[in-house]
Amino acid sequence: MKGGIACRSFLLLAWLLSKSHCNSLAFRPSQLRIDSVSQIVSETLNSDHGGDKTKRYASVRSMASLQKFSPRHELVYGELSIPVLAKLLDAAHVEENDAFLDVGSGDGALTLGAAMLYSESLRISRGLEIMPGLMARSTQNAQKLASKLEVPVEFTHGNVNNADSDKAVASILADSTLAVCFATTWSADNATSKDKTSLKGRLLPKLSTALCDMPVGSRIVLVDGRLDPNDGFEWEGDMKIICPDTAPFSVATLYERK
């Protein structure tokens, strides 16, 4: 699941100056499009809650509390806003024929937003969600926006940590070249041993292993977490973003799969 919000300032984004990432063909949406998509997605997702975002958030959190996961699995809900998504994906350079994946896609905001923001570049926009109720809601939201979607949109129910045993999840990862993950979601269920938890250095070993299924050259934006360089992820830079769900701020880290 993911998260809303306003971007504030760079901590470090030197990789943007790297010639290897300066792709002149990378598409960037105009501010007018960003504002328009933000409004459309917000109105659509909030429409079943009287137009009140607070009520929608409360509904999602209530749904999460009813899920029967193991005691160690914490579900933390937050949202990146469409403007922040655009800044993060612009930094990652959305290229022609990219396949976007939102890992923990909630009710579909970022998956739908990416499809509308980057319709000239993406060949598909996907969302992977562990909660079946939210996955169903995502599909309903996509149907509401069908007339505005020029890129195929797909939502799948699944746990990214089970990529080694879930062929559907593994297939999605293998076909994704650009991903966003709000890592807070996996804060309590990513330990590989009692001595190595995700809360220590924000390392997410299970997620890092799962994302190894992504193709070489893929770009991953991970919010409030770290991937293991030994799994083939090269750190490219950090960006500071303001997210009320993880006050006082969050850090988006950009990786390339090597």
Tab-separated table of C-alpha atoms in Angstrom:
chain	number	residue	atom	x	y	z
A	1	MET	CA	0.000	0.000	0.000
A	2	LYS	CA	1.244	3.512	-0.606
A	3	GLY	CA	1.276	7.145	-0.152
A	4	GLY	CA	0.002	11.252	-0.725
A	5	ILE	CA	2.067	14.127	-0.236
A	6	ALA	CA	4.308	16.976	-1.301
A	7	CYS	CA	7.910	16.876	-2.368
A	8	ARG	CA	10.245	19.192	-0.508
A	9	SER	CA	13.926	19.109	-1.317
A	10	PHE	CA	16.763	16.942	-2.551
A	11	LEU	CA	19.125	15.316	-0.100
A	12	LEU	CA	21.213	14.011	-2.962
A	13	LEU	CA	20.382	13.324	-6.578
A	14	ALA	CA	23.768	13.471	-8.260
A	15	TRP	CA	22.827	10.575	-10.488
A	16	LEU	CA	20.656	12.923	-12.530
A	17	LEU	CA	23.883	14.422	-13.810
A	18	SER	CA	25.232	11.060	-14.892
A	19	LYS	CA	25.448	10.700	-18.650
A	20	SER	CA	24.239	7.137	-18.361
A	21	HIS	CA	20.887	8.390	-17.069
A	22	CYS	CA	20.460	11.513	-19.196
A	23	ASN	CA	18.181	9.974	-21.803
A	24	SER	CA	16.949	12.726	-24.097
A	25	LEU	CA	14.021	10.510	-25.080
A	26	ALA	CA	12.685	10.264	-21.534
A	27	PHE	CA	9.170	11.725	-21.343
A	28	ARG	CA	8.190	14.222	-18.670
A	29	PRO	CA	4.588	15.330	-18.165
A	30	SER	CA	3.758	19.025	-18.059
A	31	GLN	CA	2.642	20.666	-14.821
A	32	LEU	CA	-0.784	21.135	-16.392
A	33	ARG	CA	-1.076	17.377	-16.954
A	34	ILE	CA	0.178	16.597	-13.457
A	35	ASP	CA	-2.417	18.899	-11.906
A	36	SER	CA	-5.177	17.482	-14.095
A	37	VAL	CA	-4.321	13.834	-13.385
A	38	SER	CA	-4.019	14.566	-9.686
A	39	GLN	CA	-7.502	16.045	-9.605
A	40	ILE	CA	-9.051	13.255	-11.686
A	41	VAL	CA	-7.526	10.461	-9.614
A	42	SER	CA	-8.416	12.149	-6.340
A	43	GLU	CA	-12.030	12.748	-7.340
A	44	THR	CA	-12.420	9.194	-8.635
A	45	LEU	CA	-10.950	7.436	-5.605
A	46	ASN	CA	-12.825	9.643	-3.145
A	47	SER	CA	-16.160	9.470	-4.981
A	48	ASP	CA	-17.441	6.507	-2.951
A	49	HIS	CA	-16.667	8.353	0.272
A	50	GLY	CA	-18.546	11.577	-0.281
A	51	GLY	CA	-15.488	13.162	-1.867
A	52	ASP	CA	-13.720	13.045	1.505
A	53	LYS	CA	-10.131	11.757	1.371
A	54	THR	CA	-10.060	11.370	5.151
A	55	LYS	CA	-12.996	8.956	5.024
A	56	ARG	CA	-11.302	6.974	2.247
A	57	TYR	CA	-8.114	6.665	4.318
A	58	ALA	CA	-10.166	5.563	7.331
A	59	SER	CA	-11.897	2.948	5.195
A	60	VAL	CA	-8.577	1.538	3.982
A	61	ARG	CA	-7.105	1.409	7.480
A	62	SER	CA	-10.229	-0.294	8.773
A	63	MET	CA	-9.960	-2.856	5.995
A	64	ALA	CA	-6.312	-3.506	6.886
A	65	SER	CA	-7.161	-4.073	10.546
A	66	LEU	CA	-9.535	-6.900	9.581
A	67	GLN	CA	-6.937	-8.833	7.601
A	68	LYS	CA	-5.769	-12.082	9.183
A	69	PHE	CA	-2.035	-11.891	8.679
A	70	SER	CA	0.640	-13.214	10.973
A	71	PRO	CA	1.239	-11.128	14.144
A	72	ARG	CA	4.584	-9.980	12.753
A	73	HIS	CA	3.039	-8.516	9.631
A	74	GLU	CA	2.226	-4.848	10.031
A	75	LEU	CA	0.231	-3.053	7.360
A	76	VAL	CA	0.963	0.662	7.357
A	77	TYR	CA	-1.086	2.826	5.022
A	78	GLY	CA	0.179	6.005	3.440
A	79	GLU	CA	-0.041	7.606	0.025
A	80	LEU	CA	2.323	9.358	-2.310
A	81	SER	CA	0.572	12.142	-4.147
A	82	ILE	CA	0.437	12.242	-7.930
A	83	PRO	CA	2.771	15.292	-8.033
A	84	VAL	CA	5.329	13.421	-5.924
A	85	LEU	CA	4.965	10.348	-8.126
A	86	ALA	CA	5.728	12.513	-11.154
A	87	LYS	CA	8.869	13.926	-9.503
A	88	LEU	CA	10.098	10.466	-8.563
A	89	LEU	CA	9.441	8.939	-11.974
A	90	ASP	CA	10.943	11.937	-13.745
A	91	ALA	CA	14.078	11.337	-11.696
A	92	ALA	CA	14.029	7.671	-12.701
A	93	HIS	CA	13.541	8.670	-16.370
A	94	VAL	CA	10.443	7.014	-17.797
A	95	GLU	CA	11.507	5.559	-21.125
A	96	GLU	CA	9.605	4.269	-24.126
A	97	ASN	CA	8.136	0.797	-23.563
A	98	ASP	CA	8.652	0.864	-19.787
A	99	ALA	CA	6.393	-1.367	-17.671
A	100	PHE	CA	5.448	0.330	-14.400
A	101	LEU	CA	4.726	-1.533	-11.155
A	102	ASP	CA	3.414	-0.155	-7.877
A	103	VAL	CA	4.314	-2.703	-5.190
A	104	GLY	CA	1.636	-2.396	-2.534
A	105	SER	CA	-0.781	-0.488	-4.746
A	106	GLY	CA	-3.599	0.143	-2.257
A	107	ASP	CA	-6.719	1.298	-4.085
A	108	GLY	CA	-4.799	2.044	-7.258
A	109	ALA	CA	-3.906	5.738	-7.112
A	110	LEU	CA	-0.299	5.493	-8.312
A	111	THR	CA	-0.931	2.770	-10.879
A	112	LEU	CA	-3.721	4.812	-12.431
A	113	GLY	CA	-1.773	8.039	-12.078
A	114	ALA	CA	1.313	6.622	-13.801
A	115	ALA	CA	-0.803	5.340	-16.701
A	116	MET	CA	-2.329	8.775	-17.247
A	117	LEU	CA	0.866	10.773	-16.686
A	118	TYR	CA	3.087	8.685	-18.974
A	119	SER	CA	0.711	7.362	-21.621
A	120	GLU	CA	3.230	8.232	-24.346
A	121	SER	CA	5.900	5.987	-22.819
A	122	LEU	CA	4.474	3.157	-20.724
A	123	ARG	CA	3.309	-0.058	-22.378
A	124	ILE	CA	1.513	-1.139	-19.197
A	125	SER	CA	0.903	0.038	-15.626
A	126	ARG	CA	0.404	-2.568	-12.895
A	127	GLY	CA	-0.401	-2.703	-9.214
A	128	LEU	CA	0.409	-5.561	-6.819
A	129	GLU	CA	-1.626	-5.575	-3.606
A	130	ILE	CA	-1.716	-8.028	-0.699
A	131	MET	CA	-5.228	-7.080	0.455
A	132	PRO	CA	-7.945	-8.572	-1.790
A	133	GLY	CA	-10.464	-5.880	-0.817
A	134	LEU	CA	-8.159	-3.096	-1.961
A	135	MET	CA	-7.260	-4.953	-5.142
A	136	ALA	CA	-10.991	-5.218	-5.949
A	137	ARG	CA	-11.447	-1.526	-5.214
A	138	SER	CA	-8.514	-0.736	-7.537
A	139	THR	CA	-10.193	-2.630	-10.353
A	140	GLN	CA	-13.412	-0.696	-9.784
A	141	ASN	CA	-11.499	2.598	-9.878
A	142	ALA	CA	-9.845	1.572	-13.140
A	143	GLN	CA	-13.249	0.837	-14.635
A	144	LYS	CA	-14.441	4.310	-13.644
A	145	LEU	CA	-11.456	5.822	-15.454
A	146	ALA	CA	-11.530	3.485	-18.463
A	147	SER	CA	-12.330	6.291	-20.924
A	148	LYS	CA	-9.255	8.237	-19.801
A	149	LEU	CA	-6.760	5.365	-19.841
A	150	GLU	CA	-4.635	4.991	-22.959
A	151	VAL	CA	-2.306	2.449	-21.360
A	152	PRO	CA	-3.341	-1.053	-20.209
A	153	VAL	CA	-3.811	-1.177	-16.424
A	154	GLU	CA	-3.744	-4.396	-14.392
A	155	PHE	CA	-4.144	-5.121	-10.688
A	156	THR	CA	-3.060	-8.392	-9.097
A	157	HIS	CA	-3.636	-9.789	-5.634
A	158	GLY	CA	-0.384	-11.137	-4.232
A	159	ASN	CA	2.504	-10.794	-1.801
A	160	VAL	CA	5.764	-9.607	-3.320
A	161	ASN	CA	7.673	-11.556	-0.655
A	162	ASN	CA	6.261	-14.781	-2.114
A	163	ALA	CA	7.742	-14.276	-5.565
A	164	ASP	CA	9.750	-17.481	-5.220
A	165	SER	CA	6.569	-19.532	-4.807
A	166	ASP	CA	3.944	-17.449	-6.629
A	167	LYS	CA	4.355	-17.704	-10.397
A	168	ALA	CA	1.991	-14.786	-11.056
A	169	VAL	CA	4.002	-12.435	-8.844
A	170	ALA	CA	7.310	-13.644	-10.296
A	171	SER	CA	5.985	-13.110	-13.831
A	172	ILE	CA	4.925	-9.548	-13.053
A	173	LEU	CA	8.305	-8.695	-11.553
A	174	ALA	CA	10.137	-10.229	-14.518
A	175	ASP	CA	8.142	-8.011	-16.886
A	176	SER	CA	8.508	-4.759	-14.899
A	177	THR	CA	11.199	-2.210	-15.704
A	178	LEU	CA	10.146	0.598	-13.380
A	179	ALA	CA	8.815	0.151	-9.840
A	180	VAL	CA	7.770	2.207	-6.842
A	181	CYS	CA	7.570	0.719	-3.337
A	182	PHE	CA	6.475	2.452	-0.135
A	183	ALA	CA	8.666	0.300	2.111
A	184	THR	CA	6.960	1.205	5.378
A	185	THR	CA	4.407	-1.432	4.442
A	186	TRP	CA	6.939	-4.217	5.041
A	187	SER	CA	8.540	-2.840	8.191
A	188	ALA	CA	7.671	-5.829	10.399
A	189	ASP	CA	7.616	-8.737	7.972
A	190	ASN	CA	10.921	-8.485	6.184
A	191	ALA	CA	13.346	-10.087	8.588
A	192	THR	CA	15.284	-13.144	7.487
A	193	SER	CA	16.411	-13.823	11.056
A	194	LYS	CA	15.803	-12.494	14.555
A	195	ASP	CA	18.995	-10.476	14.313
A	196	LYS	CA	18.301	-8.837	10.957
A	197	THR	CA	15.110	-6.833	10.761
A	198	SER	CA	14.032	-4.154	8.356
A	199	LEU	CA	14.096	-1.622	11.179
A	200	LYS	CA	17.879	-1.960	11.426
A	201	GLY	CA	19.265	0.404	8.819
A	202	ARG	CA	15.923	0.219	6.985
A	203	LEU	CA	17.156	-2.917	5.208
A	204	LEU	CA	14.445	-5.016	3.574
A	205	PRO	CA	16.108	-8.346	2.755
A	206	LYS	CA	12.966	-10.200	1.641
A	207	LEU	CA	11.880	-7.382	-0.641
A	208	SER	CA	15.415	-7.050	-1.981
A	209	THR	CA	15.510	-10.750	-2.839
A	210	ALA	CA	12.080	-10.622	-4.485
A	211	LEU	CA	12.951	-7.637	-6.670
A	212	CYS	CA	15.912	-9.587	-8.058
A	213	ASP	CA	13.360	-11.011	-10.488
A	214	MET	CA	13.211	-7.620	-12.226
A	215	PRO	CA	15.270	-7.297	-15.424
A	216	VAL	CA	18.756	-5.819	-15.507
A	217	GLY	CA	18.496	-2.073	-16.090
A	218	SER	CA	15.234	-1.724	-14.183
A	219	ARG	CA	14.826	1.313	-11.941
A	220	ILE	CA	13.305	1.054	-8.473
A	221	VAL	CA	12.189	3.929	-6.257
A	222	LEU	CA	11.992	2.730	-2.663
A	223	VAL	CA	10.490	5.019	-0.017
A	224	ASP	CA	11.848	4.594	3.520
A	225	GLY	CA	13.797	1.433	2.900
A	226	ARG	CA	17.061	0.027	1.566
A	227	LEU	CA	17.824	-2.761	-0.869
A	228	ASP	CA	20.892	-4.970	-0.590
A	229	PRO	CA	23.678	-4.069	-3.036
A	230	ASN	CA	24.726	-7.725	-2.898
A	231	ASP	CA	21.459	-8.530	-4.678
A	232	GLY	CA	22.578	-6.422	-7.633
A	233	PHE	CA	20.976	-3.063	-6.778
A	234	GLU	CA	23.114	-0.007	-7.391
A	235	TRP	CA	22.316	3.060	-5.313
A	236	GLU	CA	21.732	6.131	-7.491
A	237	GLY	CA	20.582	8.799	-5.047
A	238	ASP	CA	18.168	9.883	-2.327
A	239	MET	CA	15.304	12.370	-2.444
A	240	LYS	CA	13.609	13.872	0.593
A	241	ILE	CA	9.810	13.985	0.483
A	242	ILE	CA	7.206	15.159	2.961
A	243	CYS	CA	4.716	12.479	3.908
A	244	PRO	CA	2.322	12.977	6.854
A	245	ASP	CA	2.127	9.200	7.329
A	246	THR	CA	5.857	9.028	8.115
A	247	ALA	CA	6.513	12.385	9.766
A	248	PRO	CA	8.682	14.387	9.809
A	249	PHE	CA	9.686	13.249	6.297
A	250	SER	CA	10.426	10.251	4.101
A	251	VAL	CA	13.403	9.455	1.915
A	252	ALA	CA	12.950	8.023	-1.573
A	253	THR	CA	15.970	6.004	-2.652
A	254	LEU	CA	16.625	5.280	-6.291
A	255	TYR	CA	18.247	2.066	-7.482
A	256	GLU	CA	19.172	0.458	-10.757
A	257	ARG	CA	19.151	-3.308	-11.155
A	258	LYS	CA	22.589	-4.385	-12.355
